[in-house]
Coordinates of C-alpha atoms in Angstrom, one line a residue:
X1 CA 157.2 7.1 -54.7
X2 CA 160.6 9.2 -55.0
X3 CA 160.6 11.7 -57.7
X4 CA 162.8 13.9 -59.5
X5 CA 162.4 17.3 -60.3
X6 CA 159.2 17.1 -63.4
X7 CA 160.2 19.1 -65.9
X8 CA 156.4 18.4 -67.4
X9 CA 155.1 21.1 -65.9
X10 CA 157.3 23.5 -68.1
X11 CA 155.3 21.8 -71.4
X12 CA 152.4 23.6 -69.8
X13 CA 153.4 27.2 -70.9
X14 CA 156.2 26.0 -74.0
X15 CA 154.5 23.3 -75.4
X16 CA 157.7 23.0 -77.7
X17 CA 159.6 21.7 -75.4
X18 CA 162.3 24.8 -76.7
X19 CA 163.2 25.8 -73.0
X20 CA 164.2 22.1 -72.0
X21 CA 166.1 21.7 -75.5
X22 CA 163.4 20.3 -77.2
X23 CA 161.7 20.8 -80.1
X24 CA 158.4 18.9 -79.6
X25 CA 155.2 18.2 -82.0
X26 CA 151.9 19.0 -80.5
X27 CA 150.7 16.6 -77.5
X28 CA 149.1 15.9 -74.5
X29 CA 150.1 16.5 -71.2
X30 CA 148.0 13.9 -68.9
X31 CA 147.7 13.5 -65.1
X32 CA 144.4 11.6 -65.0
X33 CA 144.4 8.5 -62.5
X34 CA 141.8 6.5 -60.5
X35 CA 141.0 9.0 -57.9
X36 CA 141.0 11.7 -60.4
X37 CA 144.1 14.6 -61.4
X38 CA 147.3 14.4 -60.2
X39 CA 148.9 17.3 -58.4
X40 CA 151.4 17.3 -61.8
X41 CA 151.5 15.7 -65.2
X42 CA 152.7 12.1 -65.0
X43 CA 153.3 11.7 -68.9
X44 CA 153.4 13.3 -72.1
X45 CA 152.6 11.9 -75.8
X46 CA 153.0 12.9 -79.1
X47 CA 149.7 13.8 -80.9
X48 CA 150.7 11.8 -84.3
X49 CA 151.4 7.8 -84.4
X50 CA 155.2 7.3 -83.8
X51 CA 156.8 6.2 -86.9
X52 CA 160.8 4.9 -87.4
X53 CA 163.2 7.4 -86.0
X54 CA 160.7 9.7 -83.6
X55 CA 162.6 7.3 -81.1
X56 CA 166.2 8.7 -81.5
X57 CA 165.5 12.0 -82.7
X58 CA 163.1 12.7 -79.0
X59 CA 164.7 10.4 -76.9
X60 CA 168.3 11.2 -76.3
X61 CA 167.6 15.2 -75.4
X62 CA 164.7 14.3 -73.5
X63 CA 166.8 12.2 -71.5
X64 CA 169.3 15.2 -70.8
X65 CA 166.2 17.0 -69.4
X66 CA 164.9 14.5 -67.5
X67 CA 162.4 12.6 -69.2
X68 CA 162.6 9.2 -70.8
X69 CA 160.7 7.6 -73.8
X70 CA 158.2 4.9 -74.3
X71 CA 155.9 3.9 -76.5
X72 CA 152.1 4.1 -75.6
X73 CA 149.2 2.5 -77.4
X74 CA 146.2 4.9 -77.3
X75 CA 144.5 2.7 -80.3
X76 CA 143.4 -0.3 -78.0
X77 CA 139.6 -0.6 -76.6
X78 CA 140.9 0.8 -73.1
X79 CA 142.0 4.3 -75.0
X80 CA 144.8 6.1 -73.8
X81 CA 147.1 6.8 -70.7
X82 CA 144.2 9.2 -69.6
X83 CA 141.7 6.2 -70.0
X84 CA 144.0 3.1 -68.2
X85 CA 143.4 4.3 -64.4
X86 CA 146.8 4.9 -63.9
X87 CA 147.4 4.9 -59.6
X88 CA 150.9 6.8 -58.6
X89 CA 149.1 7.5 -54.9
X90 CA 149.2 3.9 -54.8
X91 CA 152.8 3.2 -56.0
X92 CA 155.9 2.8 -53.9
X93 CA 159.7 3.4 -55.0
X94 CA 161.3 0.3 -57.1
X95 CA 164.3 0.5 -54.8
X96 CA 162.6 -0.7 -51.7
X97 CA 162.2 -3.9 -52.9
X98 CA 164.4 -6.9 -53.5
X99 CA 164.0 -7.9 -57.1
X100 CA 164.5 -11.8 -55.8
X101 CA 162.5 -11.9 -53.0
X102 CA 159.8 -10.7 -54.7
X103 CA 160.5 -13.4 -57.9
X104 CA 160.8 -16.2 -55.2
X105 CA 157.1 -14.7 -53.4
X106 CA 156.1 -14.6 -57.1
X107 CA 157.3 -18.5 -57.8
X108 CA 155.9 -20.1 -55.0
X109 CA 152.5 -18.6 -55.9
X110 CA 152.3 -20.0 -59.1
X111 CA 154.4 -23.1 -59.2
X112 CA 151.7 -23.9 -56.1
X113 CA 148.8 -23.5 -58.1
X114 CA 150.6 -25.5 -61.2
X115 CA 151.3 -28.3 -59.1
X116 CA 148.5 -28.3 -57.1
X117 CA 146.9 -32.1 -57.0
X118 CA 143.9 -30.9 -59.4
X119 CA 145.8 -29.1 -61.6
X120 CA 145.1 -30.0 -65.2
X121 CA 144.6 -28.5 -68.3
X122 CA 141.8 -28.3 -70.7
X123 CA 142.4 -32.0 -71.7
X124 CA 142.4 -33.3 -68.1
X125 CA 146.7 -33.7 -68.5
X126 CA 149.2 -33.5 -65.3
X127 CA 150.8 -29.8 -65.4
X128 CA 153.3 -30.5 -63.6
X129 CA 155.7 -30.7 -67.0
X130 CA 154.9 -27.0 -67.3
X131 CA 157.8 -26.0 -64.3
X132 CA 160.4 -28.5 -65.9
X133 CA 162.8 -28.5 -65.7
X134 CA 162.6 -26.9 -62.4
X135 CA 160.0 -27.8 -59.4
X136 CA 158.2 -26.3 -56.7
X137 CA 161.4 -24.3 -55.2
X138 CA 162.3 -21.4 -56.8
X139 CA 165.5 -21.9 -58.8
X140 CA 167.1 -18.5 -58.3
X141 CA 167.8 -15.4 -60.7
X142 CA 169.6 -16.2 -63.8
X143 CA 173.1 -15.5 -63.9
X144 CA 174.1 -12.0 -65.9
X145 CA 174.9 -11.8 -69.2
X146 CA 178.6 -12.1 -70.2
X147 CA 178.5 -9.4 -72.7
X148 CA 176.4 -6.6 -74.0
X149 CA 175.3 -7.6 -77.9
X150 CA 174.2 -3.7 -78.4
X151 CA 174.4 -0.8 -76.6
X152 CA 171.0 -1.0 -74.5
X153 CA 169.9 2.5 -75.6
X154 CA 170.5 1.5 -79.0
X155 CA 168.7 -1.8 -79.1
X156 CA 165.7 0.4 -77.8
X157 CA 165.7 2.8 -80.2
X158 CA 166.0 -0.8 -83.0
X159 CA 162.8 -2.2 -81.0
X160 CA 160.8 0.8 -81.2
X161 CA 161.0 1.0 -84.5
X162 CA 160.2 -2.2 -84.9
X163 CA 157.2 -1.4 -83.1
X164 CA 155.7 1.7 -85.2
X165 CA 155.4 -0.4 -88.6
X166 CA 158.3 -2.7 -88.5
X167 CA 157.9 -6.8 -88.2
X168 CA 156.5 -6.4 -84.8
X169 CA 153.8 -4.0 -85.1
X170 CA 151.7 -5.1 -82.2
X171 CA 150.2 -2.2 -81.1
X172 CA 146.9 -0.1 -83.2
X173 CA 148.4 3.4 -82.5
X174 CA 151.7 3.6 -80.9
X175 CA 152.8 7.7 -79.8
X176 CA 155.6 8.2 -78.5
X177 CA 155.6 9.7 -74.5
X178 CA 158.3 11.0 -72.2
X179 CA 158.4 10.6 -68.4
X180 CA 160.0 12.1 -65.5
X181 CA 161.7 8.8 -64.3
X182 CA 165.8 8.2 -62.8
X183 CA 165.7 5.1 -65.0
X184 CA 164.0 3.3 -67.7
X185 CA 163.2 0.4 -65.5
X186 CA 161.0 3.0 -63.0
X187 CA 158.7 4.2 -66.1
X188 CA 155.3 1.9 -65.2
X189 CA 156.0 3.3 -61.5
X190 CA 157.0 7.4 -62.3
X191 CA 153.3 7.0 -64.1
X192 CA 151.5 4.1 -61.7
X193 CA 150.4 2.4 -64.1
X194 CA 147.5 -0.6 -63.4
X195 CA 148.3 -2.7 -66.3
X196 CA 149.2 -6.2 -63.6
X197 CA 146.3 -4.8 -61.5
X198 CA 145.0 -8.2 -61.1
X199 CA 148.3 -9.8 -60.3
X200 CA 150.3 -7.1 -58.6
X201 CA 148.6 -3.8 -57.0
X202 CA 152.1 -2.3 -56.8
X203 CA 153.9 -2.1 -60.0
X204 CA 156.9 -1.0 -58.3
X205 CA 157.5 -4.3 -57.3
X206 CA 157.7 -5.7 -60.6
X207 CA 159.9 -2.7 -61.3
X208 CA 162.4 -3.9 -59.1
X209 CA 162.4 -6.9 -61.4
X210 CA 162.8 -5.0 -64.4
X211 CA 165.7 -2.8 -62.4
X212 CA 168.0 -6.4 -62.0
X213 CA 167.1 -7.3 -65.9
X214 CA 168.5 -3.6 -66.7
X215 CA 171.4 -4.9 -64.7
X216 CA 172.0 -8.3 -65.9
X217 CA 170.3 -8.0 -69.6
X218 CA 170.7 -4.3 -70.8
X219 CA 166.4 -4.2 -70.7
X220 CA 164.5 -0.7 -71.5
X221 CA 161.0 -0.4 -71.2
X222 CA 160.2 0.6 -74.4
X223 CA 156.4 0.5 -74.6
X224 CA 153.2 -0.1 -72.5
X225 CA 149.6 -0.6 -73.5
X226 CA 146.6 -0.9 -70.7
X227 CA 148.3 -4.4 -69.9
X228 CA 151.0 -4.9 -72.4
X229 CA 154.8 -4.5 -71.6
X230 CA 157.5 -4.8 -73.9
X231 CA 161.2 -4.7 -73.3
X232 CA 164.5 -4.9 -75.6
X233 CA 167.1 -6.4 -74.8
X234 CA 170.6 -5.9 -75.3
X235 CA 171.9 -9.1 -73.9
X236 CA 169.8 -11.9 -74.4
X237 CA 170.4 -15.4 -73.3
X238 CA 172.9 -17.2 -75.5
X239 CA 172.0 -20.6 -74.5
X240 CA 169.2 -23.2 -73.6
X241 CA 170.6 -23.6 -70.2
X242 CA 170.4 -19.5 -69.5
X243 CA 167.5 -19.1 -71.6
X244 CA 165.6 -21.6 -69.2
X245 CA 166.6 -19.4 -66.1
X246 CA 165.7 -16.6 -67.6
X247 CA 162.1 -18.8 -68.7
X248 CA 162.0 -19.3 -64.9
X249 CA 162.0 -15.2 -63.9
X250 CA 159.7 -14.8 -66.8
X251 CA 156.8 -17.1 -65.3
X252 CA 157.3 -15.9 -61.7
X253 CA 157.3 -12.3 -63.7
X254 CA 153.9 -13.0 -65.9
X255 CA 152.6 -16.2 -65.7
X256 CA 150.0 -15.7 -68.3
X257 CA 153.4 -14.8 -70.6
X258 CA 153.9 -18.4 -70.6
X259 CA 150.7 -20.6 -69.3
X260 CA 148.2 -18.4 -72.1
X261 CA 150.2 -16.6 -74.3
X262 CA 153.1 -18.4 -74.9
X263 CA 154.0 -22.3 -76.1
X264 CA 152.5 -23.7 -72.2
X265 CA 155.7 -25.0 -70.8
X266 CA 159.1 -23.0 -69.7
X267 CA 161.0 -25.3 -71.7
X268 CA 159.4 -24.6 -75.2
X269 CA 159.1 -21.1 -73.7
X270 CA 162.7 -20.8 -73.3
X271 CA 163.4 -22.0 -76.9
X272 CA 162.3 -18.5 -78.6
X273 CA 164.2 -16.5 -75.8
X274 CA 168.2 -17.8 -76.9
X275 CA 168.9 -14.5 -78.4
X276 CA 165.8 -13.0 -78.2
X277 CA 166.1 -9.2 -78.3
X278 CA 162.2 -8.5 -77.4
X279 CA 160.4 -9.3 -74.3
X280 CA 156.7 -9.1 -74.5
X281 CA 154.2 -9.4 -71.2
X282 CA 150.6 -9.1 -71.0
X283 CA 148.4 -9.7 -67.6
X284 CA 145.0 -10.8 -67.8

Protein backbone atom coordinates (compact mmCIF):
# COMPACT_ATOMS: atom_id res chain seq x y z
CA UNK A 1 0.00 0.00 0.00
CA UNK A 2 1.05 3.88 -0.53
CA UNK A 3 2.31 5.54 2.51
CA UNK A 4 3.24 8.71 3.90
CA UNK A 5 6.13 9.74 5.68
CA UNK A 6 5.55 7.75 9.51
CA UNK A 7 6.25 10.03 11.89
CA UNK A 8 5.90 6.81 14.48
CA UNK A 9 9.17 6.08 14.28
CA UNK A 10 10.08 9.45 16.03
CA UNK A 11 7.84 8.04 19.29
CA UNK A 12 10.66 5.63 19.46
CA UNK A 13 13.32 8.03 21.00
CA UNK A 14 10.47 10.99 22.34
CA UNK A 15 7.95 8.97 23.58
CA UNK A 16 6.11 12.37 24.33
CA UNK A 17 5.31 13.02 21.24
CA UNK A 18 7.05 16.86 22.13
CA UNK A 19 9.11 16.98 18.76
CA UNK A 20 5.88 16.28 16.56
CA UNK A 21 3.76 18.93 18.85
CA UNK A 22 2.55 16.46 21.01
CA UNK A 23 2.35 15.97 24.42
CA UNK A 24 1.52 12.21 24.73
CA UNK A 25 0.78 9.72 27.85
CA UNK A 26 2.77 6.68 27.94
CA UNK A 27 1.95 3.94 25.20
CA UNK A 28 2.79 1.42 22.97
CA UNK A 29 4.25 1.51 19.72
CA UNK A 30 3.20 -1.90 17.84
CA UNK A 31 4.25 -3.38 14.53
CA UNK A 32 3.32 -7.04 15.13
CA UNK A 33 1.35 -8.70 12.13
CA UNK A 34 0.86 -12.32 10.85
CA UNK A 35 4.26 -12.95 9.49
CA UNK A 36 5.87 -11.32 12.44
CA UNK A 37 7.44 -7.26 12.81
CA UNK A 38 6.89 -4.77 10.50
CA UNK A 39 9.84 -2.94 9.04
CA UNK A 40 8.01 0.28 11.15
CA UNK A 41 5.32 0.85 13.71
CA UNK A 42 1.86 0.68 12.15
CA UNK A 43 0.01 2.15 15.29
CA UNK A 44 0.28 3.73 18.52
CA UNK A 45 -2.11 3.57 21.77
CA UNK A 46 -2.48 5.16 24.77
CA UNK A 47 -1.55 3.05 27.90
CA UNK A 48 -4.78 4.25 29.95
CA UNK A 49 -8.59 3.51 28.77
CA UNK A 50 -9.72 6.68 26.70
CA UNK A 51 -12.20 8.59 28.56
CA UNK A 52 -14.51 11.84 27.19
CA UNK A 53 -12.25 14.50 25.62
CA UNK A 54 -8.75 12.34 24.99
CA UNK A 55 -10.42 12.55 21.46
CA UNK A 56 -10.13 16.34 20.78
CA UNK A 57 -7.43 17.12 22.96
CA UNK A 58 -4.87 14.15 20.79
CA UNK A 59 -6.66 14.25 17.77
CA UNK A 60 -6.50 17.53 16.04
CA UNK A 61 -2.39 17.99 16.58
CA UNK A 62 -1.88 14.57 15.75
CA UNK A 63 -3.51 15.16 12.57
CA UNK A 64 -1.14 18.26 11.76
CA UNK A 65 1.76 15.67 12.19
CA UNK A 66 0.42 13.08 10.33
CA UNK A 67 -1.29 10.75 12.29
CA UNK A 68 -5.07 10.18 12.76
CA UNK A 69 -7.18 8.81 15.82
CA UNK A 70 -9.14 5.77 16.46
CA UNK A 71 -10.34 4.04 19.08
CA UNK A 72 -9.00 0.39 19.70
CA UNK A 73 -10.40 -2.20 21.99
CA UNK A 74 -7.57 -4.12 23.66
CA UNK A 75 -10.29 -5.50 26.44
CA UNK A 76 -11.89 -8.21 24.10
CA UNK A 77 -10.85 -12.06 24.15
CA UNK A 78 -8.54 -11.43 20.92
CA UNK A 79 -6.27 -8.78 23.08
CA UNK A 80 -4.92 -5.97 21.45
CA UNK A 81 -3.70 -4.57 17.98
CA UNK A 82 -0.46 -6.70 18.69
CA UNK A 83 -2.76 -9.79 19.21
CA UNK A 84 -5.40 -9.24 15.97
CA UNK A 85 -2.84 -10.53 13.18
CA UNK A 86 -2.85 -7.38 11.51
CA UNK A 87 -1.52 -8.08 7.45
CA UNK A 88 -0.26 -4.57 5.78
CA UNK A 89 2.18 -6.97 3.32
CA UNK A 90 -1.12 -8.14 2.27
CA UNK A 91 -2.96 -4.82 1.76
CA UNK A 92 -3.28 -2.82 -1.37
CA UNK A 93 -3.98 1.12 -1.65
CA UNK A 94 -7.97 2.15 -1.18
CA UNK A 95 -7.58 4.23 -4.33
CA UNK A 96 -7.17 1.43 -6.68
CA UNK A 97 -10.41 0.28 -6.35
CA UNK A 98 -13.82 1.43 -7.38
CA UNK A 99 -15.93 1.78 -4.28
CA UNK A 100 -19.12 0.54 -6.68
CA UNK A 101 -17.74 -2.12 -8.41
CA UNK A 102 -16.70 -3.59 -5.56
CA UNK A 103 -20.42 -2.99 -3.70
CA UNK A 104 -22.07 -4.38 -6.91
CA UNK A 105 -19.22 -7.72 -6.72
CA UNK A 106 -20.25 -7.56 -3.00
CA UNK A 107 -24.26 -7.60 -3.83
CA UNK A 108 -24.44 -10.13 -6.21
CA UNK A 109 -22.65 -12.51 -3.78
CA UNK A 110 -24.96 -12.18 -1.20
CA UNK A 111 -28.26 -11.36 -2.68
CA UNK A 112 -27.30 -14.94 -4.63
CA UNK A 113 -26.97 -16.81 -1.64
CA UNK A 114 -30.37 -14.97 -0.15
CA UNK A 115 -32.27 -15.86 -2.89
CA UNK A 116 -30.94 -19.02 -3.66
CA UNK A 117 -34.01 -21.72 -4.18
CA UNK A 118 -33.12 -23.30 -0.54
CA UNK A 119 -32.62 -20.35 1.14
CA UNK A 120 -34.61 -20.30 4.36
CA UNK A 121 -34.19 -19.36 7.76
CA UNK A 122 -34.26 -21.08 11.02
CA UNK A 123 -38.11 -21.55 10.71
CA UNK A 124 -37.98 -22.95 7.16
CA UNK A 125 -39.43 -19.16 5.76
CA UNK A 126 -38.73 -17.73 2.04
CA UNK A 127 -35.79 -15.12 2.46
CA UNK A 128 -36.29 -13.59 -0.24
CA UNK A 129 -38.26 -10.56 1.82
CA UNK A 130 -34.86 -9.88 3.33
CA UNK A 131 -33.51 -7.85 -0.16
CA UNK A 132 -36.99 -5.85 -0.43
CA UNK A 133 -37.43 -3.75 -1.53
CA UNK A 134 -34.75 -4.39 -3.89
CA UNK A 135 -33.89 -7.80 -5.80
CA UNK A 136 -31.20 -9.76 -7.18
CA UNK A 137 -29.59 -6.59 -9.18
CA UNK A 138 -27.70 -4.38 -7.39
CA UNK A 139 -29.55 -1.07 -6.94
CA UNK A 140 -26.66 1.32 -7.09
CA UNK A 141 -24.88 3.75 -4.49
CA UNK A 142 -27.13 5.92 -2.55
CA UNK A 143 -27.37 9.31 -3.65
CA UNK A 144 -25.05 11.96 -1.32
CA UNK A 145 -26.29 13.71 1.34
CA UNK A 146 -27.72 17.27 0.74
CA UNK A 147 -26.17 18.72 3.70
CA UNK A 148 -23.64 18.17 6.35
CA UNK A 149 -25.63 17.96 10.03
CA UNK A 150 -22.03 18.39 11.85
CA UNK A 151 -18.83 19.05 10.99
CA UNK A 152 -17.51 15.34 10.27
CA UNK A 153 -14.49 15.82 12.56
CA UNK A 154 -16.70 17.08 15.10
CA UNK A 155 -19.41 14.36 15.07
CA UNK A 156 -16.19 11.97 15.57
CA UNK A 157 -14.94 13.51 18.33
CA UNK A 158 -19.23 13.32 19.78
CA UNK A 159 -19.07 9.47 18.84
CA UNK A 160 -15.93 8.68 20.57
CA UNK A 161 -16.99 9.95 23.52
CA UNK A 162 -19.87 8.19 23.31
CA UNK A 163 -17.79 5.25 23.08
CA UNK A 164 -15.42 5.55 26.25
CA UNK A 165 -18.48 5.53 28.89
CA UNK A 166 -21.22 7.38 27.15
CA UNK A 167 -24.72 5.56 25.97
CA UNK A 168 -22.84 3.45 23.58
CA UNK A 169 -20.14 1.90 25.52
CA UNK A 170 -19.63 -1.14 23.40
CA UNK A 171 -16.26 -1.83 23.78
CA UNK A 172 -14.33 -3.52 27.42
CA UNK A 173 -11.24 -1.15 27.05
CA UNK A 174 -11.22 1.40 24.52
CA UNK A 175 -7.39 3.47 24.09
CA UNK A 176 -7.13 5.73 22.06
CA UNK A 177 -4.36 5.13 18.84
CA UNK A 178 -2.91 7.36 16.16
CA UNK A 179 -1.96 6.22 12.64
CA UNK A 180 0.06 7.30 9.86
CA UNK A 181 -2.86 7.41 7.28
CA UNK A 182 -3.80 10.44 4.27
CA UNK A 183 -7.39 9.93 5.38
CA UNK A 184 -9.64 8.59 8.03
CA UNK A 185 -11.25 6.32 5.62
CA UNK A 186 -7.52 4.47 4.89
CA UNK A 187 -7.00 3.66 8.87
CA UNK A 188 -7.96 -0.38 8.67
CA UNK A 189 -5.59 -0.34 5.46
CA UNK A 190 -2.42 2.14 6.92
CA UNK A 191 -2.50 -0.85 9.79
CA UNK A 192 -3.84 -4.09 7.58
CA UNK A 193 -6.09 -4.97 9.72
CA UNK A 194 -7.82 -8.72 9.38
CA UNK A 195 -11.02 -7.94 11.18
CA UNK A 196 -13.36 -9.10 7.54
CA UNK A 197 -10.70 -11.77 7.08
CA UNK A 198 -13.39 -14.24 6.40
CA UNK A 199 -15.26 -12.03 4.00
CA UNK A 200 -12.63 -9.83 2.47
CA UNK A 201 -8.76 -10.67 2.46
CA UNK A 202 -8.03 -7.06 1.35
CA UNK A 203 -9.44 -4.44 3.61
CA UNK A 204 -8.51 -1.90 1.28
CA UNK A 205 -11.29 -2.74 -0.71
CA UNK A 206 -13.75 -2.14 1.74
CA UNK A 207 -11.81 1.01 2.29
CA UNK A 208 -12.65 2.30 -0.85
CA UNK A 209 -16.24 1.90 0.35
CA UNK A 210 -15.64 3.81 3.39
CA UNK A 211 -13.63 6.55 1.12
CA UNK A 212 -17.24 7.31 -1.11
CA UNK A 213 -19.26 7.23 2.50
CA UNK A 214 -16.51 10.01 3.67
CA UNK A 215 -17.63 11.63 0.46
CA UNK A 216 -21.30 11.31 0.45
CA UNK A 217 -21.93 10.98 4.43
CA UNK A 218 -19.08 12.95 6.28
CA UNK A 219 -17.98 9.06 7.83
CA UNK A 220 -14.68 8.81 10.16
CA UNK A 221 -13.50 5.60 11.30
CA UNK A 222 -13.58 6.18 14.74
CA UNK A 223 -12.91 2.76 16.27
CA UNK A 224 -11.99 -0.89 15.44
CA UNK A 225 -11.94 -4.02 17.63
CA UNK A 226 -10.52 -7.62 16.19
CA UNK A 227 -13.79 -7.48 13.94
CA UNK A 228 -15.76 -4.49 15.05
CA UNK A 229 -15.99 -1.17 13.00
CA UNK A 230 -17.68 1.83 13.94
CA UNK A 231 -18.25 4.97 12.01
CA UNK A 232 -19.93 8.50 12.78
CA UNK A 233 -21.62 10.17 10.63
CA UNK A 234 -22.09 13.54 9.91
CA UNK A 235 -24.80 13.31 7.32
CA UNK A 236 -27.09 10.54 7.90
CA UNK A 237 -30.00 9.64 5.79
CA UNK A 238 -32.97 11.88 6.33
CA UNK A 239 -35.47 9.67 4.96
CA UNK A 240 -36.91 5.98 4.45
CA UNK A 241 -36.30 6.15 0.83
CA UNK A 242 -32.39 7.21 1.34
CA UNK A 243 -32.10 5.23 4.38
CA UNK A 244 -33.10 2.09 2.36
CA UNK A 245 -30.16 2.82 -0.24
CA UNK A 246 -28.00 3.38 2.12
CA UNK A 247 -29.51 -0.25 3.91
CA UNK A 248 -28.60 -1.63 0.46
CA UNK A 249 -24.53 -0.50 0.60
CA UNK A 250 -24.68 -1.63 4.24
CA UNK A 251 -25.57 -5.37 3.35
CA UNK A 252 -23.37 -5.56 0.30
CA UNK A 253 -20.77 -3.83 2.98
CA UNK A 254 -21.42 -6.48 6.08
CA UNK A 255 -23.92 -8.79 5.57
CA UNK A 256 -23.90 -10.24 8.97
CA UNK A 257 -24.64 -6.19 9.99
CA UNK A 258 -27.96 -7.01 8.83
CA UNK A 259 -28.83 -10.97 8.37
CA UNK A 260 -27.28 -11.70 12.34
CA UNK A 261 -26.85 -8.61 14.03
CA UNK A 262 -29.31 -6.48 12.99
CA UNK A 263 -33.53 -6.56 12.72
CA UNK A 264 -33.07 -9.52 9.42
CA UNK A 265 -34.45 -7.46 6.63
CA UNK A 266 -33.05 -4.09 4.86
CA UNK A 267 -36.28 -2.57 5.31
CA UNK A 268 -36.49 -2.81 9.31
CA UNK A 269 -32.72 -2.30 8.93
CA UNK A 270 -33.17 0.91 7.25
CA UNK A 271 -35.63 2.14 9.90
CA UNK A 272 -32.80 2.80 12.75
CA UNK A 273 -30.44 4.43 10.04
CA UNK A 274 -32.95 7.84 9.20
CA UNK A 275 -30.69 10.03 11.09
CA UNK A 276 -28.55 7.75 12.50
CA UNK A 277 -25.22 9.31 13.44
CA UNK A 278 -23.36 5.77 14.30
CA UNK A 279 -22.61 3.02 11.99
CA UNK A 280 -21.59 -0.20 13.67
CA UNK A 281 -20.16 -3.51 11.60
CA UNK A 282 -18.92 -6.70 12.83
CA UNK A 283 -17.81 -9.79 10.43
CA UNK A 284 -18.10 -13.20 11.64
Amino acid sequence: MATLPNPLPTLAADPSGRSLGLRLPLGTLTDATDEGPWHEPLLWYAGQPASTGNWSALGTPAARAGLLPVLVDVGGSQGGPEDWELMPGETSYPGDHDAEEVLAEYWEENAEDELAPDAEDAGGHDRAPVLAPFGRAWPGLAPAAARLTADPDTRAAQVADSLTGGPRSWFKEPRLALVPARRSADIPAAIGWSGPLNYEDDVARLCAVLRSWEDRFGIRVVALGFDTLVVSVAAPPTTPEQAEAVAAEHFAFCPDTVLQDGPDTLRAYAEDLVGEDTWSFWWD
